[in-house]
Coordinates of N, CA and C in Angstrom, one line a residue:
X1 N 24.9 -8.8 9.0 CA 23.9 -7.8 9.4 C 22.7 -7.9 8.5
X2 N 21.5 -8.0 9.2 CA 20.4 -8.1 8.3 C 19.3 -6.4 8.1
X3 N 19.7 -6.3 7.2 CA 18.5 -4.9 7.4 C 16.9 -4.9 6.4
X4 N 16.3 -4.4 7.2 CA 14.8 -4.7 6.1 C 14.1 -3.2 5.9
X5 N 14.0 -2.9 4.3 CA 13.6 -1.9 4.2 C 12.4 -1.9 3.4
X6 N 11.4 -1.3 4.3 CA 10.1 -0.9 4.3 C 9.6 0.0 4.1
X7 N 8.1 0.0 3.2 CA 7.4 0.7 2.6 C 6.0 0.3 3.1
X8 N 4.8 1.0 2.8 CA 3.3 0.6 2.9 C 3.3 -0.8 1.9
X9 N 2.9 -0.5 0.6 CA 2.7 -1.4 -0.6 C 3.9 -2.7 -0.3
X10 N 5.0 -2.3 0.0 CA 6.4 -3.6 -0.6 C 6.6 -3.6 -1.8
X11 N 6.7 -3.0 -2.9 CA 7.0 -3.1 -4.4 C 8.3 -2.0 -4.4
X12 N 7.5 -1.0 -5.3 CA 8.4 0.3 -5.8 C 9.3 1.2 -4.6
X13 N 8.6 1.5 -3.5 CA 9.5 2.2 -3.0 C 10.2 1.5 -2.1
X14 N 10.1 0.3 -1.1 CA 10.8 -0.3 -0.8 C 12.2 -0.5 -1.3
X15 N 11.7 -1.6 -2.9 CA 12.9 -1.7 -3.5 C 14.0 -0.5 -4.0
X16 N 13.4 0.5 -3.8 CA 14.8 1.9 -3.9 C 14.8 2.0 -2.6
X17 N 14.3 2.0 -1.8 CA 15.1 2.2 -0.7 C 16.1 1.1 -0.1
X18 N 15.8 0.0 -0.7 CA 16.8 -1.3 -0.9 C 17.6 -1.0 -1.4
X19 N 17.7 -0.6 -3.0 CA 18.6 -0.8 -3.8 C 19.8 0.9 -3.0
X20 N 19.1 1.7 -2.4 CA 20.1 3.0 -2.1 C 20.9 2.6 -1.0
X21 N 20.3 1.8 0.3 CA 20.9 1.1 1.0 C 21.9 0.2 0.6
X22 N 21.8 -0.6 0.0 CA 23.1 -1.5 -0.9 C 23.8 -0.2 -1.4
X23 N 23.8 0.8 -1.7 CA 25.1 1.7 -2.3 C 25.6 2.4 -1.1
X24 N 24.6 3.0 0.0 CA 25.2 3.3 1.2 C 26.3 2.6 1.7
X25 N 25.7 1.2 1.7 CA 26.8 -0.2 2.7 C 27.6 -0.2 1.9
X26 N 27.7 -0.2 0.8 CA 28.9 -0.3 -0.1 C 30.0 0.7 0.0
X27 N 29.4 2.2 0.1 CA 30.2 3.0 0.6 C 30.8 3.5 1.9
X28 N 30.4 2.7 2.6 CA 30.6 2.6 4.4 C 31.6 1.2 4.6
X29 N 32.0 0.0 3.2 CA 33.0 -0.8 3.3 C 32.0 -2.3 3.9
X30 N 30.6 -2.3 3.8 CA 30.0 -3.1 4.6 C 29.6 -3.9 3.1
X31 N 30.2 -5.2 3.2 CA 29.8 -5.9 2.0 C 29.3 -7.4 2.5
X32 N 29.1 -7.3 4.0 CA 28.2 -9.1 4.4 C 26.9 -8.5 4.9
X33 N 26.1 -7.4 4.0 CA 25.1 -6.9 5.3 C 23.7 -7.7 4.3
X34 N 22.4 -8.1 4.8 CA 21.2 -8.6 3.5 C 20.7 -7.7 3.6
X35 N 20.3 -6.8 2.8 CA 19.0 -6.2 2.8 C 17.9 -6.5 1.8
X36 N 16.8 -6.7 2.7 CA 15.3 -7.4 2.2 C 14.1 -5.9 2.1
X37 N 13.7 -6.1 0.8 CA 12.5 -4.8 1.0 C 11.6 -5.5 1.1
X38 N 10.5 -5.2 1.7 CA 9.2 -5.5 2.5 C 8.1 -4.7 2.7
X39 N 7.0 -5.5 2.5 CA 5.5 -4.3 2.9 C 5.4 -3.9 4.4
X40 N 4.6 -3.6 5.0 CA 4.9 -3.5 6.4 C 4.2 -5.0 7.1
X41 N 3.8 -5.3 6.7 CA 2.8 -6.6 6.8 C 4.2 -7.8 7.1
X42 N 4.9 -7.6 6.4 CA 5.6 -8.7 6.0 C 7.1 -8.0 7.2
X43 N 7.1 -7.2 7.0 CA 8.1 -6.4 7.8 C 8.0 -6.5 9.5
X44 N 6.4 -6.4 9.6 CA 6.5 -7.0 11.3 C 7.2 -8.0 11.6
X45 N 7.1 -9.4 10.9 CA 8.0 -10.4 11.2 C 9.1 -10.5 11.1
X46 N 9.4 -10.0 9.6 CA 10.7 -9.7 9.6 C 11.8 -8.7 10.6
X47 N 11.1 -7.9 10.9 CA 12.0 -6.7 11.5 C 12.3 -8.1 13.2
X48 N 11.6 -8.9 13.4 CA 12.2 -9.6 14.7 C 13.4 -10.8 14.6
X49 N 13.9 -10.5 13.5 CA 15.1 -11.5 13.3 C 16.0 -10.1 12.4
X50 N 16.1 -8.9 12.3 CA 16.9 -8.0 11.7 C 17.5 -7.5 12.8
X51 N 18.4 -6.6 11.9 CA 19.2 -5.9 12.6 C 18.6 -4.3 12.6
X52 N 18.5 -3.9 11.5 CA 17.8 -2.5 11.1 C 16.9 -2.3 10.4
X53 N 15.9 -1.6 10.6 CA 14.8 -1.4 9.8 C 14.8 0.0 8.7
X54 N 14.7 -0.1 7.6 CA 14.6 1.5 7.5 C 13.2 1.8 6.5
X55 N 12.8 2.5 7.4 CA 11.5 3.3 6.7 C 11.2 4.6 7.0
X56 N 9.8 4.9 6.6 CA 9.6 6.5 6.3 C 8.8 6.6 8.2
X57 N 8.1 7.5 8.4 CA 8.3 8.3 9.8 C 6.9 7.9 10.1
X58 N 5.8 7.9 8.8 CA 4.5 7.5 9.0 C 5.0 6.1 9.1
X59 N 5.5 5.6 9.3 CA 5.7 3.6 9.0 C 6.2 3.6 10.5
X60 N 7.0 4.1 11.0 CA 7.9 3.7 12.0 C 7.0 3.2 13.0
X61 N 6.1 4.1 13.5 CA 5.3 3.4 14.9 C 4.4 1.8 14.7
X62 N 4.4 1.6 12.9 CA 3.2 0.5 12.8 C 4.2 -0.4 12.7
X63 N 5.8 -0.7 12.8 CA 6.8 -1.4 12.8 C 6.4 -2.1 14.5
X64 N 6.0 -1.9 15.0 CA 5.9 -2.4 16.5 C 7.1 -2.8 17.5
X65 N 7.6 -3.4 18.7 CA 8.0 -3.2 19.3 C 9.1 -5.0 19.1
X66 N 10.6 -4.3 18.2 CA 10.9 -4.8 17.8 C 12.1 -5.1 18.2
X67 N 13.5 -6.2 18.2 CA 14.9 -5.6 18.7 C 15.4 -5.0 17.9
X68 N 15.3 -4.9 16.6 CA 15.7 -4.2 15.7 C 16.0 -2.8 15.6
X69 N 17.0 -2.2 15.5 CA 17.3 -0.5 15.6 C 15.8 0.1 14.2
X70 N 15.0 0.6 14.6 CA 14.4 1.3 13.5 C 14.9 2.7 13.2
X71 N 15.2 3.1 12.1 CA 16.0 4.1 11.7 C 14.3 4.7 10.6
X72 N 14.3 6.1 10.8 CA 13.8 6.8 10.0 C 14.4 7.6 8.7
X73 N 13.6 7.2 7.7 CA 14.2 7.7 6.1 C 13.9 8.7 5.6
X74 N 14.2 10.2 6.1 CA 13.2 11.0 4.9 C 13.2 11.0 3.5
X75 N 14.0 10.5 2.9 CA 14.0 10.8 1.5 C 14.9 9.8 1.0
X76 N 14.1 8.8 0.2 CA 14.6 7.4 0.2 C 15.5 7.5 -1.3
X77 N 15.4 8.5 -1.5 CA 16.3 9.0 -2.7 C 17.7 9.6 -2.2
X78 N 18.2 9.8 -1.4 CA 19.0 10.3 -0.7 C 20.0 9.5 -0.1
X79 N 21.4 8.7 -1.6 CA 22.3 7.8 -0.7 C 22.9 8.6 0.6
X80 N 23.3 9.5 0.1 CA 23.9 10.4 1.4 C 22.8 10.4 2.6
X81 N 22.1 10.6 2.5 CA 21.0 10.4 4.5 C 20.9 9.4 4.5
X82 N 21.1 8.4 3.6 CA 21.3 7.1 4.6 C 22.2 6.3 4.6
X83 N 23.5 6.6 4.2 CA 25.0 7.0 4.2 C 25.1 7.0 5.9
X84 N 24.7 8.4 6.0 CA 24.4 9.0 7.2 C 24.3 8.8 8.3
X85 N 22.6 8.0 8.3 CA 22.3 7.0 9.7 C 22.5 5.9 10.0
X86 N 22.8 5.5 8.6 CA 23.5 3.9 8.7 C 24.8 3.9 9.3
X87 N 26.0 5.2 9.4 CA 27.1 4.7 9.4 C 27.5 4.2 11.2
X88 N 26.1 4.7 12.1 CA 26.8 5.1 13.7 C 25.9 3.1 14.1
X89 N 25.6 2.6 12.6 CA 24.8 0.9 13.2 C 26.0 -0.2 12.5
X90 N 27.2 0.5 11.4 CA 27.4 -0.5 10.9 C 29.1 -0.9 11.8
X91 N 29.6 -2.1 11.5 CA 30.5 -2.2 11.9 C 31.4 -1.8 12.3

């Protein structure tokens, strides 16, 4: 399972929303999944070879028209919500 999680910039918030996603999957028993953080620039291409996208609500529509499930993140601080919406994508 590939998931790519996106931010505007690609730096700082991405990578927590990466690094909270790795503890999500970890707690849902999902230990072959990659997750890649990404700007949205870089995320267009990417999101067409993933499996899930996760970003915030202003990002979602500039994600474009992908096969990728795009999942919305309110609060990228939050293992539990994404605990949450990750568990009805993962295995």
């Amino acid at each position: 399972m590939k998931i790519v999680a996106v931010c505007g910039m690609g730096i700082g918030t991405s990578v927590l929303l990466k690094m909270n996603a790795e503890k999500a999957l970890r707690a849902l028993g999902v230990d072959d999944a990659d997750v890649e953080a990404a700007d949205i620039g870089t995320a267009r291409g990417a999101a067409r070879t993933a499996d899930v996208v996760l970003t915030s609500e202003e990002l979602a529509p500039e994600i474009g028209e992908v096969p990728a499930t795009v999942i919305v993140i309110d609060n990228f601080t939050s293992v539990a919500e994404i605990t949450e919406k990750l568990t009805p994508h993962v295995g």
